[in-house]
Amino acid sequence: NAGVTQTPKFQVLKTGQSMTLQCAQDMNHEYMSWYRQDPGMGLRLIHYSVGAGITDQGEVPNGYNVSRSTTEDFPLRLLSAAPSQTSVYFCASSRKGTSGGTRGELFFGEGSRLTVL
Amino acid sequence: DAKTTQPTSMDCAEGRAANLPCNHSTISGNEYVYWYRQIHSQGPQYIIHGLKNNETNEMASLIITEDRKSSTLILPHATLRDTAVYYCTRPTGTASKLTFGTGTRLQVTL
């Protein structure tokens, strides 16, 4: 059971380049989300999804796009990378709770470390 | 904006109990409190959650005050491998999103 898999683990981009961080889970979780973690800032929610075809913004969505075409995958796209997007990105998934969102027991991937020069 | 408040850092001697407090004074009656930890730069790991009764699992115990405004995560016999950042969090807003502050950095020492 692989859990939540993120690729790539490391990436260096130049300003203005685009890329996609991949996230896949094999637990049939309805809820998926992306966080970024910067030194001294904790984890900040970028985007989340409560099911295939449904996405919404978190705390810091600007500069990022997401889509959810399948239950398993939730890619995060940077359309034009900026140095401010240098960070560690975590994908997380969970079962859906009674309120329609996360049930709260999030499973996290190992992170993707992105540097934008 | 719903928030939790935790001390920035704590120390604990190996073998002793580590008691990590969290204040969540604005929590609603049906909102759970969740605890996670993050070792080094790994992805956060779920520890435990509770509503109003005390909870225990193989990793830790969770004590929630009767008024539910605060809770304490207890690691009964801390080891060096418990050195990590511990996050107390609660669902907020639509879709019950979990947001994470800066947590408590627990240092377990010999």
Coordinates of C-alpha atoms in Angstrom, one line a residue:
Chain A
N1 CA 0.0 0.0 0.0
A2 CA 1.8 3.1 -1.2
G3 CA -0.4 5.7 0.5
V4 CA 0.2 9.2 -0.9
T5 CA 2.9 9.5 -3.6
Q6 CA 4.3 12.8 -4.7
T7 CA 6.6 13.4 -7.6
P8 CA 9.1 14.8 -8.1
K9 CA 10.8 14.9 -4.7
F10 CA 13.1 17.7 -5.8
Q11 CA 12.8 20.3 -8.6
V12 CA 14.7 23.4 -9.6
L13 CA 12.9 25.9 -11.9
K14 CA 13.8 29.2 -13.4
T15 CA 11.5 32.2 -13.0
G16 CA 8.6 32.0 -15.5
Q17 CA 8.8 28.3 -16.1
S18 CA 5.8 26.1 -15.6
M19 CA 5.6 22.7 -14.0
T20 CA 3.2 20.3 -12.4
L21 CA 3.6 18.6 -9.0
Q22 CA 2.0 15.2 -9.1
C23 CA 0.0 13.6 -6.2
A24 CA -1.5 10.2 -6.3
Q25 CA -3.2 8.2 -3.5
D26 CA -4.3 4.6 -3.6
M27 CA -6.7 4.6 -0.6
N28 CA -9.8 5.7 -2.5
H29 CA -9.9 8.9 -0.5
E30 CA -12.5 11.5 -1.5
Y31 CA -10.7 14.5 0.0
M32 CA -7.3 15.7 -1.3
S33 CA -5.3 18.8 -0.6
W34 CA -2.1 20.7 -1.2
Y35 CA -0.1 22.5 1.4
R36 CA 3.1 24.5 1.2
Q37 CA 5.5 24.8 4.1
D38 CA 8.0 27.7 4.5
P39 CA 10.4 28.2 7.3
G40 CA 8.6 29.6 10.4
M41 CA 5.2 29.6 8.6
G42 CA 3.8 26.2 9.4
L43 CA 1.7 24.6 6.7
R44 CA -0.6 26.7 4.6
L45 CA -3.4 25.3 2.5
I46 CA -3.2 26.0 -1.2
H47 CA -6.1 24.1 -2.8
Y48 CA -8.3 21.2 -1.9
S49 CA -10.8 18.9 -3.4
V50 CA -13.7 17.0 -1.9
G51 CA -14.1 14.7 -4.9
A52 CA -13.5 14.2 -8.6
G53 CA -14.5 17.3 -10.5
I54 CA -14.7 19.5 -7.4
T55 CA -11.9 21.8 -6.3
D56 CA -11.7 24.9 -4.1
Q57 CA -9.2 27.5 -2.9
G58 CA -7.4 27.4 0.4
E59 CA -5.4 30.1 2.2
V60 CA -2.8 30.8 -0.5
P61 CA -4.1 29.8 -3.9
N62 CA -2.6 32.6 -6.1
G63 CA -0.2 31.3 -8.7
Y64 CA -1.4 27.7 -8.5
N65 CA -4.0 25.7 -10.4
V66 CA -5.5 22.3 -9.6
S67 CA -7.8 19.9 -11.2
R68 CA -9.3 16.6 -10.0
S69 CA -10.3 14.4 -13.0
T70 CA -10.0 11.1 -11.0
T71 CA -10.3 10.1 -7.4
E72 CA -6.7 9.0 -7.3
D73 CA -4.9 12.1 -8.7
F74 CA -4.7 15.7 -7.7
P75 CA -1.9 17.6 -9.6
L76 CA -0.8 21.1 -8.6
R77 CA 0.3 23.3 -11.5
L78 CA 2.5 26.3 -11.4
L79 CA 1.9 28.3 -14.5
S80 CA 4.7 30.8 -14.2
A81 CA 7.0 30.1 -11.3
A82 CA 8.2 32.9 -9.1
P83 CA 11.0 32.8 -6.4
S84 CA 8.3 33.3 -3.8
Q85 CA 7.0 29.8 -4.7
T86 CA 10.2 28.3 -3.4
S87 CA 8.9 26.0 -0.8
V88 CA 8.2 22.4 0.3
Y89 CA 4.9 21.2 -1.0
F90 CA 2.9 18.5 0.7
C91 CA -0.1 16.6 -0.7
A92 CA -2.6 15.1 1.8
S93 CA -5.7 12.9 1.5
S94 CA -8.4 11.6 3.7
R95 CA -11.8 10.1 3.7
K96 CA -14.7 12.5 3.5
G97 CA -16.3 13.5 6.7
T98 CA -20.0 14.0 7.5
S99 CA -19.7 17.7 6.7
G100 CA -18.5 16.9 3.2
G101 CA -14.9 17.9 3.7
T102 CA -12.0 16.1 5.3
R103 CA -12.7 13.6 8.1
G104 CA -9.6 15.0 9.7
E105 CA -7.2 12.1 9.6
L106 CA -5.0 13.3 6.8
F107 CA -2.4 11.1 5.2
F108 CA 0.5 13.1 3.9
G109 CA 3.0 12.5 1.2
E110 CA 6.8 12.9 1.7
G111 CA 6.9 16.3 0.1
S112 CA 8.2 17.9 -3.0
R113 CA 11.0 20.4 -2.6
L114 CA 10.8 23.2 -5.2
T115 CA 13.4 25.9 -5.8
V116 CA 12.7 28.8 -8.1
L117 CA 15.7 30.7 -9.2
Chain B
D1 CA -10.6 32.8 11.6
A2 CA -10.5 29.7 13.9
K3 CA -7.1 29.3 15.6
T4 CA -5.3 27.2 18.0
T5 CA -2.5 28.4 20.2
Q6 CA 0.5 26.3 21.2
P7 CA 3.8 27.1 22.9
T8 CA 6.7 27.5 20.5
S9 CA 8.9 24.9 22.0
M10 CA 9.3 22.5 24.9
D11 CA 11.9 20.2 26.3
C12 CA 11.4 16.8 27.8
A13 CA 13.8 14.2 29.3
E14 CA 13.8 10.8 27.7
G15 CA 11.6 8.4 29.5
R16 CA 9.5 11.1 31.1
A17 CA 6.0 12.1 30.0
A18 CA 5.7 15.0 27.5
N19 CA 2.6 17.1 28.0
L20 CA 1.9 19.4 25.1
P21 CA -0.8 22.0 25.6
C22 CA -3.1 23.6 23.1
N23 CA -5.6 26.3 23.4
H24 CA -8.7 26.3 21.2
S25 CA -11.0 28.6 23.1
T26 CA -13.3 29.3 20.1
I27 CA -14.0 25.7 19.2
S28 CA -17.6 24.7 18.4
G29 CA -19.4 22.0 20.2
N30 CA -19.2 19.5 17.3
E31 CA -15.7 20.2 16.2
Y32 CA -13.0 17.7 16.8
V33 CA -9.4 18.5 17.9
Y34 CA -6.7 16.8 15.9
W35 CA -3.0 16.3 16.7
Y36 CA -0.2 15.7 14.2
R37 CA 3.5 15.6 14.3
Q38 CA 6.2 16.3 11.8
I39 CA 9.6 14.7 12.2
H40 CA 12.5 16.5 10.5
S41 CA 11.2 17.5 7.1
Q42 CA 8.9 14.5 6.6
G43 CA 5.2 14.8 5.9
P44 CA 3.1 15.4 9.0
Q45 CA 1.8 12.2 10.7
Y46 CA -1.7 11.9 12.3
I47 CA -1.5 11.1 16.0
I48 CA -4.9 11.3 17.6
H49 CA -8.2 13.2 17.7
G50 CA -11.0 13.8 20.1
L51 CA -14.3 15.6 20.7
K52 CA -14.9 15.8 24.4
N53 CA -13.9 12.5 26.0
N54 CA -10.3 11.7 26.7
E55 CA -8.7 9.4 24.0
T56 CA -5.8 7.0 24.0
N57 CA -4.1 5.1 21.3
E58 CA -0.8 3.4 20.8
M59 CA 0.9 6.7 20.2
A60 CA -0.5 9.1 22.7
S61 CA -3.3 10.2 25.0
L62 CA -5.4 13.2 24.5
I63 CA -7.0 15.1 27.4
I64 CA -9.7 17.6 26.6
T65 CA -10.9 20.0 29.3
E66 CA -14.6 19.9 30.1
D67 CA -15.3 23.3 28.6
R68 CA -13.4 22.0 25.5
K69 CA -11.3 25.2 25.3
S70 CA -8.0 23.5 25.6
S71 CA -6.4 20.1 25.3
T72 CA -3.2 18.3 26.2
L73 CA -1.4 15.7 24.2
I74 CA 0.5 13.3 26.4
L75 CA 3.4 11.1 25.2
P76 CA 3.7 8.9 28.3
H77 CA 7.3 7.8 27.9
A78 CA 9.1 10.2 25.5
T79 CA 12.0 8.8 23.4
L80 CA 14.5 10.6 21.3
R81 CA 12.5 9.6 18.2
D82 CA 9.6 11.7 19.5
T83 CA 11.6 14.8 18.8
A84 CA 9.4 16.6 16.3
V85 CA 7.0 19.5 15.7
Y86 CA 3.6 18.8 17.1
Y87 CA 0.5 20.5 15.6
C88 CA -2.8 20.9 17.3
T89 CA -5.5 21.7 14.7
R90 CA -9.3 21.8 14.2
P91 CA -11.5 21.8 11.1
T92 CA -12.5 25.3 9.9
G93 CA -14.9 26.7 7.3
T94 CA -16.5 24.9 4.5
A95 CA -15.3 21.4 3.8
S96 CA -13.9 21.3 7.3
K97 CA -10.4 22.3 6.1
L98 CA -7.5 21.6 8.5
T99 CA -5.1 24.5 8.9
F100 CA -1.8 24.2 10.6
G101 CA 0.0 26.8 12.6
T102 CA 3.7 26.7 13.6
G103 CA 3.1 24.0 16.3
T104 CA 5.3 23.1 19.3
R105 CA 8.8 22.0 18.7
L106 CA 9.4 19.2 21.2
Q107 CA 13.0 18.3 22.0
V108 CA 13.6 15.1 23.8
T109 CA 17.0 14.9 25.5
L110 CA 19.0 12.3 27.2

